[in-house]
Coordinates of C-alpha atoms and ligand atoms in Angstrom, one line a residue:
X1 CA 0.0 0.0 0.0
X2 CA 1.2 3.5 -0.8
X3 CA 2.2 5.9 2.0
X4 CA -0.3 8.7 2.4
X5 CA -0.1 12.4 3.4
X6 CA -2.6 15.2 3.6
X7 CA -0.1 17.5 1.9
X8 CA 3.1 16.8 0.0
X9 CA 5.4 19.8 -0.4
X10 CA 8.1 19.6 -3.1
X11 CA 11.1 21.6 -2.1
X12 CA 12.8 22.2 1.2
X13 CA 13.9 25.8 0.7
X14 CA 12.6 28.7 2.8
X15 CA 9.2 28.6 1.0
X16 CA 8.6 24.9 1.6
X17 CA 9.7 25.1 5.2
X18 CA 7.6 28.1 6.0
X19 CA 4.6 26.5 4.4
X20 CA 5.1 23.2 6.3
X21 CA 5.2 25.1 9.6
X22 CA 2.1 27.2 8.9
X23 CA 0.1 24.2 7.8
X24 CA 1.1 22.3 10.9
X25 CA 0.2 25.4 13.0
X26 CA -3.3 25.2 11.4
X27 CA -3.6 21.5 12.4
X28 CA -2.6 19.9 9.1
X29 CA 0.2 17.8 10.6
X30 CA 0.3 14.9 8.1
X31 CA 2.6 16.9 5.9
X32 CA 5.6 15.5 4.0
X33 CA 8.3 17.8 2.7
X34 CA 10.4 16.1 0.0
X35 CA 13.7 17.7 -0.7
X36 CA 16.0 16.3 -3.4
X37 CA 19.2 17.4 -1.8
X38 CA 19.2 19.0 1.6
X39 CA 17.3 21.9 3.3
X40 CA 18.2 25.3 1.9
X41 CA 20.4 23.7 -0.8
X42 CA 18.7 25.7 -3.6
X43 CA 18.4 29.5 -4.1
X44 CA 17.8 29.9 -0.3
X45 CA 21.3 28.8 0.6
X46 CA 22.8 31.3 -1.9
X47 CA 20.6 34.2 -1.0
X48 CA 22.0 37.4 0.5
X49 CA 18.9 37.9 2.5
X50 CA 18.2 41.6 2.2
X51 CA 15.0 42.8 3.7
X52 CA 13.7 46.0 2.2
X53 CA 10.2 47.2 2.4
X54 CA 9.6 49.3 -0.7
X55 CA 6.9 47.8 -2.9
X56 CA 4.5 49.6 -5.2
X57 CA 1.4 47.5 -4.2
X58 CA -0.5 47.2 -1.0
X59 CA -0.4 43.4 -1.0
X60 CA 3.4 43.0 -1.4
X61 CA 3.9 45.8 1.2
X62 CA 1.6 43.9 3.7
X63 CA 3.5 40.7 3.0
X64 CA 6.9 42.2 3.7
X65 CA 5.6 44.1 6.7
X66 CA 4.2 40.9 8.3
X67 CA 7.4 39.0 7.5
X68 CA 9.6 41.6 9.0
X69 CA 7.7 41.3 12.3
X70 CA 8.3 37.6 12.2
X71 CA 12.1 38.0 11.5
X72 CA 12.3 40.4 14.4
X73 CA 10.8 38.0 16.9
X74 CA 11.7 34.7 15.2
X75 CA 13.1 33.0 18.4
X76 CA 9.9 33.6 20.4
X77 CA 7.5 32.9 17.6
X78 CA 9.1 30.0 15.7
X79 CA 12.3 29.1 17.5
X80 CA 15.8 29.4 16.1
X81 CA 17.7 32.4 14.8
X82 CA 16.5 34.4 11.8
X83 CA 19.9 36.3 11.8
X84 CA 17.9 39.5 11.5
X85 CA 20.1 42.6 11.6
X86 CA 18.2 45.8 11.5
X87 CA 21.0 48.0 10.2
X88 CA 18.6 50.1 8.1
X89 CA 18.4 50.4 4.4
X90 CA 18.7 53.3 2.0
X91 CA 17.2 53.1 -1.5
X92 CA 18.4 55.8 -3.9
X93 CA 16.6 56.8 -7.1
X94 CA 17.2 59.1 -10.1
X95 CA 15.2 62.1 -11.0
X96 CA 12.9 60.2 -13.4
X97 CA 12.2 57.5 -10.8
X98 CA 11.3 60.0 -8.1
X99 CA 7.5 60.2 -8.7
X100 CA 7.3 56.4 -8.6
X101 CA 9.3 56.4 -5.4
X102 CA 6.8 58.8 -3.9
X103 CA 3.9 56.6 -4.9
X104 CA 5.5 53.5 -3.4
X105 CA 6.1 55.5 -0.2
X106 CA 2.4 56.4 0.0
X107 CA 1.7 52.6 -0.1
X108 CA 4.3 52.1 2.7
X109 CA 2.7 54.8 4.8
X110 CA -0.8 53.2 4.4
X111 CA 0.7 49.9 5.5
X112 CA 2.4 51.3 8.6
X113 CA 6.0 50.7 7.3
X114 CA 8.5 53.1 8.8
X115 CA 10.2 55.0 6.0
X116 CA 11.4 58.5 5.3
X117 CA 12.1 60.4 2.1
X118 CA 15.5 62.1 2.1
X119 CA 17.3 64.4 -0.2
X120 CA 20.8 63.2 -1.2
X121 CA 22.3 65.7 1.3
X122 CA 20.1 64.5 4.2
X123 CA 21.0 60.9 3.3
X124 CA 24.7 61.8 3.8
X125 CA 24.0 62.4 7.5
X126 CA 22.9 58.7 7.7
X127 CA 25.6 57.2 5.5
X128 CA 28.3 59.8 4.6
X129 CA 30.1 57.4 2.3
X130 CA 27.5 57.1 -0.5
X131 CA 28.0 59.0 -3.7
X132 CA 25.1 61.5 -4.0
X133 CA 25.8 62.1 -7.7
X134 CA 22.9 61.0 -10.0
X135 CA 20.5 60.7 -7.0
X136 CA 17.3 62.8 -6.7
X137 CA 16.0 61.2 -3.5
X138 CA 16.3 58.3 -1.2
X139 CA 14.0 56.4 1.0
X140 CA 15.4 55.5 4.4
X141 CA 13.9 52.4 6.1
X142 CA 15.3 52.2 9.7
X143 CA 14.0 48.7 10.4
X144 CA 15.1 47.1 7.1
X145 CA 18.4 45.2 6.9
X146 CA 19.1 41.5 6.3
X147 CA 18.6 38.1 7.7
X148 CA 19.9 34.5 7.4
X149 CA 17.8 32.5 4.8
X150 CA 19.3 29.2 5.8
X151 CA 18.8 29.9 9.5
X152 CA 15.1 30.8 8.9
X153 CA 14.6 27.6 6.8
X154 CA 16.1 25.5 9.7
X155 CA 14.0 27.3 12.2
X156 CA 10.8 26.6 10.3
X157 CA 11.8 23.0 9.6
X158 CA 12.6 22.3 13.2
X159 CA 9.4 23.8 14.4
X160 CA 7.4 22.0 11.7
X161 CA 9.0 18.7 12.7
X162 CA 8.1 19.3 16.4
X163 CA 4.5 19.7 15.2
X164 CA 4.6 16.3 13.4
X165 CA 5.7 17.2 9.8
X166 CA 8.0 14.7 8.1
X167 CA 10.9 16.3 6.3
X168 CA 12.7 13.9 4.0
X169 CA 16.0 15.0 2.4
X170 CA 17.7 13.3 -0.5
X171 CA 14.3 12.4 -2.0
X172 CA 13.7 13.7 -5.5
X173 CA 10.1 13.9 -6.8
X174 CA 10.2 12.5 -10.3
X175 CA 6.5 12.2 -11.0
X176 CA 3.3 14.0 -10.2
X177 CA 0.3 11.6 -10.3
X178 CA -3.0 12.8 -11.7
X179 CA -6.4 11.4 -11.9
X180 CA -8.6 13.3 -14.4
X181 CA -8.2 17.0 -13.5
X182 CA -6.8 16.5 -10.1
X183 CA -3.6 15.5 -8.4
X184 CA -3.5 12.3 -6.3
X185 CA 0.1 12.1 -5.3
X186 CA 3.8 11.9 -6.4
X187 CA 6.4 9.4 -7.2
X188 CA 10.0 9.6 -6.1
X189 CA 13.4 8.7 -7.7
X190 CA 13.4 5.5 -5.6
X191 CA 10.2 4.4 -7.2
X192 CA 8.0 5.1 -4.2
X193 CA 4.5 6.4 -4.7
X194 CA 2.9 8.7 -2.1
X195 CA -0.8 9.4 -2.1
X196 CA -1.9 13.0 -1.3
X197 CA -4.9 15.1 -2.3
X198 CA -2.7 18.2 -2.1
X199 CA 0.7 18.7 -3.6
X200 CA 2.6 22.0 -3.5
X201 CA 5.2 23.0 -6.0
X202 CA 7.7 24.9 -3.9
X203 CA 10.7 23.9 -6.0
X204 CA 12.1 27.4 -6.4
X205 CA 14.6 27.5 -9.3
X206 CA 13.3 24.0 -10.4
X207 CA 9.6 25.0 -10.2
X208 CA 9.1 25.0 -14.0
X209 CA 10.8 21.6 -14.3
X210 CA 8.6 20.2 -11.5
X211 CA 5.4 21.7 -13.1
X212 CA 6.3 19.8 -16.3
X213 CA 5.9 16.5 -14.3
X214 CA 2.2 17.4 -14.4
X215 CA 2.4 18.4 -18.0
X216 CA 2.0 22.0 -17.0
X217 CA 4.0 25.1 -18.0
X218 CA 4.8 28.0 -15.6
X219 CA 5.9 31.4 -16.9
X220 CA 9.1 31.3 -14.9
X221 CA 12.6 32.1 -16.2
X222 CA 15.7 31.1 -14.2
X223 CA 17.9 34.2 -14.5
X224 CA 21.5 34.5 -13.4
X225 CA 22.3 36.9 -10.6
X226 CA 25.9 36.7 -9.6
X227 CA 27.1 37.9 -6.1
X228 CA 30.5 39.3 -5.3
X229 CA 32.3 39.4 -1.9
X230 CA 34.6 42.3 -1.1
X231 CA 36.8 42.8 1.9
X232 CA 36.4 46.4 3.1
X233 CA 39.6 48.4 3.3
X234 CA 40.8 49.4 6.8
X235 CA 40.2 53.0 6.0
X236 CA 36.5 52.3 5.2
X237 CA 35.6 52.6 8.9
X238 CA 32.7 51.0 10.6
X239 CA 30.3 48.8 8.8
X240 CA 27.6 50.2 6.5
X241 CA 23.9 49.8 6.1
X242 CA 22.1 48.1 3.2
X243 CA 22.3 50.4 0.2
X244 CA 20.3 49.8 -2.9
X245 CA 21.2 52.3 -5.6
X246 CA 18.4 51.9 -8.2
X247 CA 19.8 54.9 -10.1
X248 CA 23.3 53.5 -10.6
X249 CA 22.3 49.8 -10.6
X250 CA 24.1 48.3 -7.6
X251 CA 23.6 47.2 -4.0
X252 CA 25.7 46.5 -1.0
X253 CA 24.9 44.6 2.2
X254 CA 27.4 44.2 5.1
X255 CA 28.7 40.8 6.2
X256 CA 30.7 39.8 9.2
X257 CA 34.5 39.8 9.0
X258 CA 34.7 43.2 7.4
X259 CA 33.1 41.8 4.2
X260 CA 30.5 43.3 1.9
X261 CA 28.2 41.4 -0.4
X262 CA 27.5 43.3 -3.6
X263 CA 25.9 42.8 -7.0
X264 CA 24.1 44.6 -9.8
X265 CA 20.5 45.9 -10.0
X266 CA 20.8 46.2 -13.7
X267 CA 17.7 44.0 -14.4
X268 CA 19.4 41.9 -17.0
X269 CA 18.8 38.5 -15.2
X270 CA 16.1 37.4 -17.7
X271 CA 18.6 38.0 -20.5
X272 CA 20.9 35.4 -18.9
X273 CA 18.9 32.3 -18.4
X274 CA 20.8 29.8 -16.3
X275 CA 20.6 26.1 -15.6
X276 CA 19.7 25.9 -11.9
X277 CA 22.3 23.1 -11.5
X278 CA 25.0 25.8 -12.0
X279 CA 24.0 27.6 -8.8
X280 CA 27.1 28.4 -6.8
X281 CA 29.5 28.1 -9.8
X282 CA 32.4 30.5 -10.3
X283 CA 32.1 33.9 -11.8
X284 CA 34.4 35.4 -14.4
X285 CA 37.0 38.0 -13.4
X286 CA 35.7 40.4 -16.0
X287 CA 32.1 40.4 -14.9
X288 CA 33.3 40.9 -11.3
X289 CA 35.3 43.9 -12.5
X290 CA 32.3 45.4 -14.2
X291 CA 30.0 44.9 -11.1
X292 CA 32.6 46.2 -8.7
X293 CA 33.1 49.3 -10.8
X294 CA 29.4 50.0 -10.4
X295 CA 29.6 49.4 -6.7
X296 CA 32.5 51.8 -6.4
X297 CA 30.5 54.5 -8.1
X298 CA 27.8 54.0 -5.4
X299 CA 30.2 53.7 -2.5
X300 CA 33.5 55.2 -3.6
X301 CA 35.4 54.3 -0.4
X302 CA 34.9 50.6 -1.2
X303 CA 36.9 51.0 -4.4
X304 CA 40.1 50.1 -2.4
X305 CA 38.4 46.9 -1.1
X306 CA 39.9 43.5 -1.9
X307 CA 37.9 41.2 -4.1
X308 CA 37.5 37.9 -2.3
X309 CA 35.1 35.7 -4.2
X310 CA 32.0 35.5 -6.3
X311 CA 29.4 32.9 -7.2
X312 CA 26.5 32.5 -9.6
X313 CA 23.1 32.9 -8.0
X314 CA 19.8 32.8 -9.8
X315 CA 16.3 34.0 -9.4
X316 CA 13.1 32.2 -10.5
X317 CA 11.5 35.2 -12.3
X318 CA 7.9 35.7 -13.5
X319 CA 7.0 38.2 -16.1
X320 CA 6.0 40.8 -13.5
X321 CA 8.7 39.9 -11.0
X322 CA 6.1 38.9 -8.4
X323 CA 5.5 35.4 -7.0
X324 CA 2.8 32.9 -8.1
X325 CA 0.8 31.8 -5.0
X326 CA -2.1 29.9 -6.3
X327 CA -3.8 26.6 -7.0
X328 CA -3.0 25.5 -10.5
X329 CA -5.7 24.5 -13.1
X330 CA -5.0 20.9 -11.8
X331 CA -7.1 20.6 -8.7
X332 CA -5.1 20.1 -5.5
X333 CA -1.8 21.1 -7.2
X334 CA -0.6 24.4 -5.7
X335 CA 2.2 26.7 -6.7
X336 CA 4.4 28.8 -4.4
X337 CA 7.2 29.7 -6.8
X338 CA 8.5 32.4 -9.1
X339 CA 9.7 34.4 -6.1
X340 CA 11.7 36.7 -8.5
X341 CA 14.4 37.7 -6.0
X342 CA 12.0 38.4 -3.0
X343 CA 11.5 34.9 -1.7
X344 CA 13.4 35.4 1.5
X345 CA 11.9 38.6 2.8
X346 CA 8.4 37.4 1.9
X347 CA 8.8 33.8 3.1
X348 CA 6.9 34.1 6.5
X349 CA 3.9 35.7 4.8
X350 CA 4.1 33.4 1.8
X351 CA 3.8 30.3 4.1
X352 CA 1.0 31.9 6.0
X353 CA -0.9 32.9 2.9
X354 CA -0.5 29.5 1.2
X355 CA -1.6 27.7 4.4
X356 CA -4.7 29.8 4.5
X357 CA -5.4 29.1 0.8
X358 CA -5.0 25.4 1.1
X359 CA -7.0 25.0 4.3
X360 CA -9.7 27.6 3.8
X361 CA -9.7 28.5 0.2
X362 CA -9.4 32.2 1.1
X363 CA -6.6 34.5 2.3
X364 CA -6.3 37.4 4.7
X365 CA -4.1 39.4 2.2
X366 CA -5.7 39.9 -1.2
X367 CA -4.2 37.3 -3.4
X368 CA -5.1 38.8 -6.8
X369 CA -1.6 40.1 -7.6
X370 CA -0.2 36.6 -7.0
X371 CA -2.7 34.6 -9.1
X372 CA -1.4 32.5 -12.0
X373 CA -4.1 33.7 -14.4
X374 CA -2.9 37.3 -14.1
X375 CA -0.5 36.7 -16.9
X376 CA -3.4 36.4 -19.3
X377 CA -3.5 40.2 -19.0
X378 CA -0.9 42.2 -20.9
X379 CA -0.3 44.5 -17.9
X380 CA 1.2 41.6 -15.9
X381 CA 3.7 40.7 -18.6
X382 CA 6.1 43.6 -18.6
X383 CA 7.7 43.9 -15.2
X384 CA 11.3 44.4 -14.1
X385 CA 13.3 44.2 -10.9
X386 CA 13.1 48.0 -10.4
X387 CA 9.3 47.9 -11.1
X388 CA 9.0 45.6 -8.1
X389 CA 10.2 48.6 -6.0
X390 CA 8.6 51.4 -7.9
X391 CA 5.7 50.0 -10.0
Ligands
LIG1 C1 22.1 35.2 -5.1 C2 20.7 35.4 -4.5 C3 20.4 36.6 -3.8 C4 19.1 36.8 -3.3 N1 18.9 37.9 -2.5 C5 17.7 38.0 -1.9 C6 17.5 39.1 -1.1 O1 18.4 39.9 -0.8 N2 16.3 39.2 -0.4 C7 15.3 38.3 -0.7 O2 14.2 38.4 -0.1 N3 15.4 37.3 -1.5 C8 16.6 37.1 -2.1 N4 16.9 36.1 -3.0 C9 15.7 35.2 -3.3 C10 15.3 34.3 -2.3 O3 16.5 33.8 -1.6 C11 14.7 33.1 -2.9 O4 13.5 33.6 -3.6 C12 14.2 32.1 -1.9 O5 15.2 31.7 -1.1 C13 13.6 30.9 -2.7 O6 13.2 29.9 -1.8 P1 12.4 28.7 -2.3 O7 12.2 27.8 -1.2 O8 11.2 29.2 -3.0 O9 13.3 28.0 -3.4 P2 14.7 27.2 -3.3 O10 15.5 27.7 -2.2 O11 15.3 27.2 -4.6 O12 14.2 25.8 -2.9 C14 13.6 24.9 -3.7 C15 14.1 23.5 -3.3 O13 13.4 22.5 -4.1 C16 14.2 21.4 -4.2 N5 13.8 20.7 -5.4 C17 13.8 21.0 -6.7 N6 13.3 20.0 -7.5 C18 12.9 19.1 -6.6 C19 12.3 17.8 -6.8 N7 12.0 17.4 -8.1 N8 12.1 17.0 -5.8 C20 12.4 17.4 -4.5 N9 13.0 18.6 -4.3 C21 13.2 19.4 -5.3 C22 15.6 22.1 -4.4 O14 16.7 21.2 -4.1 C23 15.5 23.3 -3.5 O15 16.1 23.0 -2.2 C24 18.1 35.8 -3.5 C25 18.4 34.6 -4.2 C26 19.7 34.4 -4.7 C27 20.0 33.2 -5.4

């Protein structure tokens, strides 16, 4: 006889772990998480974990606001360490981006997010090392910062296990079993069949591949997003906050050991599709030089830093750079994927929303911007990374 579960979750990244926990908290404890490698071995383990709170829609703002509260009190709420560091974040924009920034800040205000609009000169009093040239305004978010995506995954997984969830690592799902228009279970690489009326595709960078097991297509591109590690020069002084320079196209986030993680916000990920198996592979010296030049423009005193390392990361990107959180046209087969580079900061709220959807068929936060069928409308097809901040 086949093993049975109420819910099978495919993927043990931060999304799958958060969902498993939230289902169990709602009393759905016969949940099995199947992870082909090990927990957080996908995009989650390569993430730099920035938490910023600037989104152009009420729904995404509510999601990040709820998630931040969880990161801030993770030990008490979930257990374990979220690694949250509330160093603050500055997000700089050019003249032509300023009206859109002001609009997103209205949304922030309505959501209760703490944020302040600063002139470039005012921003220098918070972080004197940024280069104000080319900036027309900046939003300062004092509670933003970064967290530890692997730590959050482990925290959720441990808490879910304590509530009865089975987490099986080294188990690859190789088949999704259907009966008519509904899902009835999965099969694994070892040939085992599991019966379940609900299966969730939380396979991150592999979500489109997993969808094809059910003969379904997802509008997700895996786009390369390399990360570079720089040792700050001694003269740099104390650590810095998170700085996202949307005008110049770069970001920095501090790391322990006088290190800074940096990369580009040039929105060219979709032009560089990547095989997810190349996650973590080496980056070329030339591309590092180009990215670090951009970083030095944003934060000139980092120009004397020492390049340490780099690796290929990737995002699972939808056409509007927003996640898909929905039941698929195949009944019982749910999708929590296409995180488009926001999957860490939104993970607590994503798990909560998906658990509500699966157990009650309704959600507290309006789910319309995350529905799969939104891509039928032209409006949802032309997004960019910057549009996920500014609309
Ligand atoms: C370099 C980089 C920087 C990032 N920076 C940020 C940031 O600053 N802030 C932020 O909020 N987000 C950021 N992100 C995005 C965020 O980290 C991801 O969106 C999030 O971690 C995705 O989690 P996930 O669980 O959806 O997917 P993944 O972490 O990719 O997990 C999916 C899991 O599914 C498993 N799997 C796949 N196929 C199968 C199968 N057939 N059977 C069983 N298991 C399977 C994989 O092994 C994997 O562990 C970044 C990501 C990267 C890569």
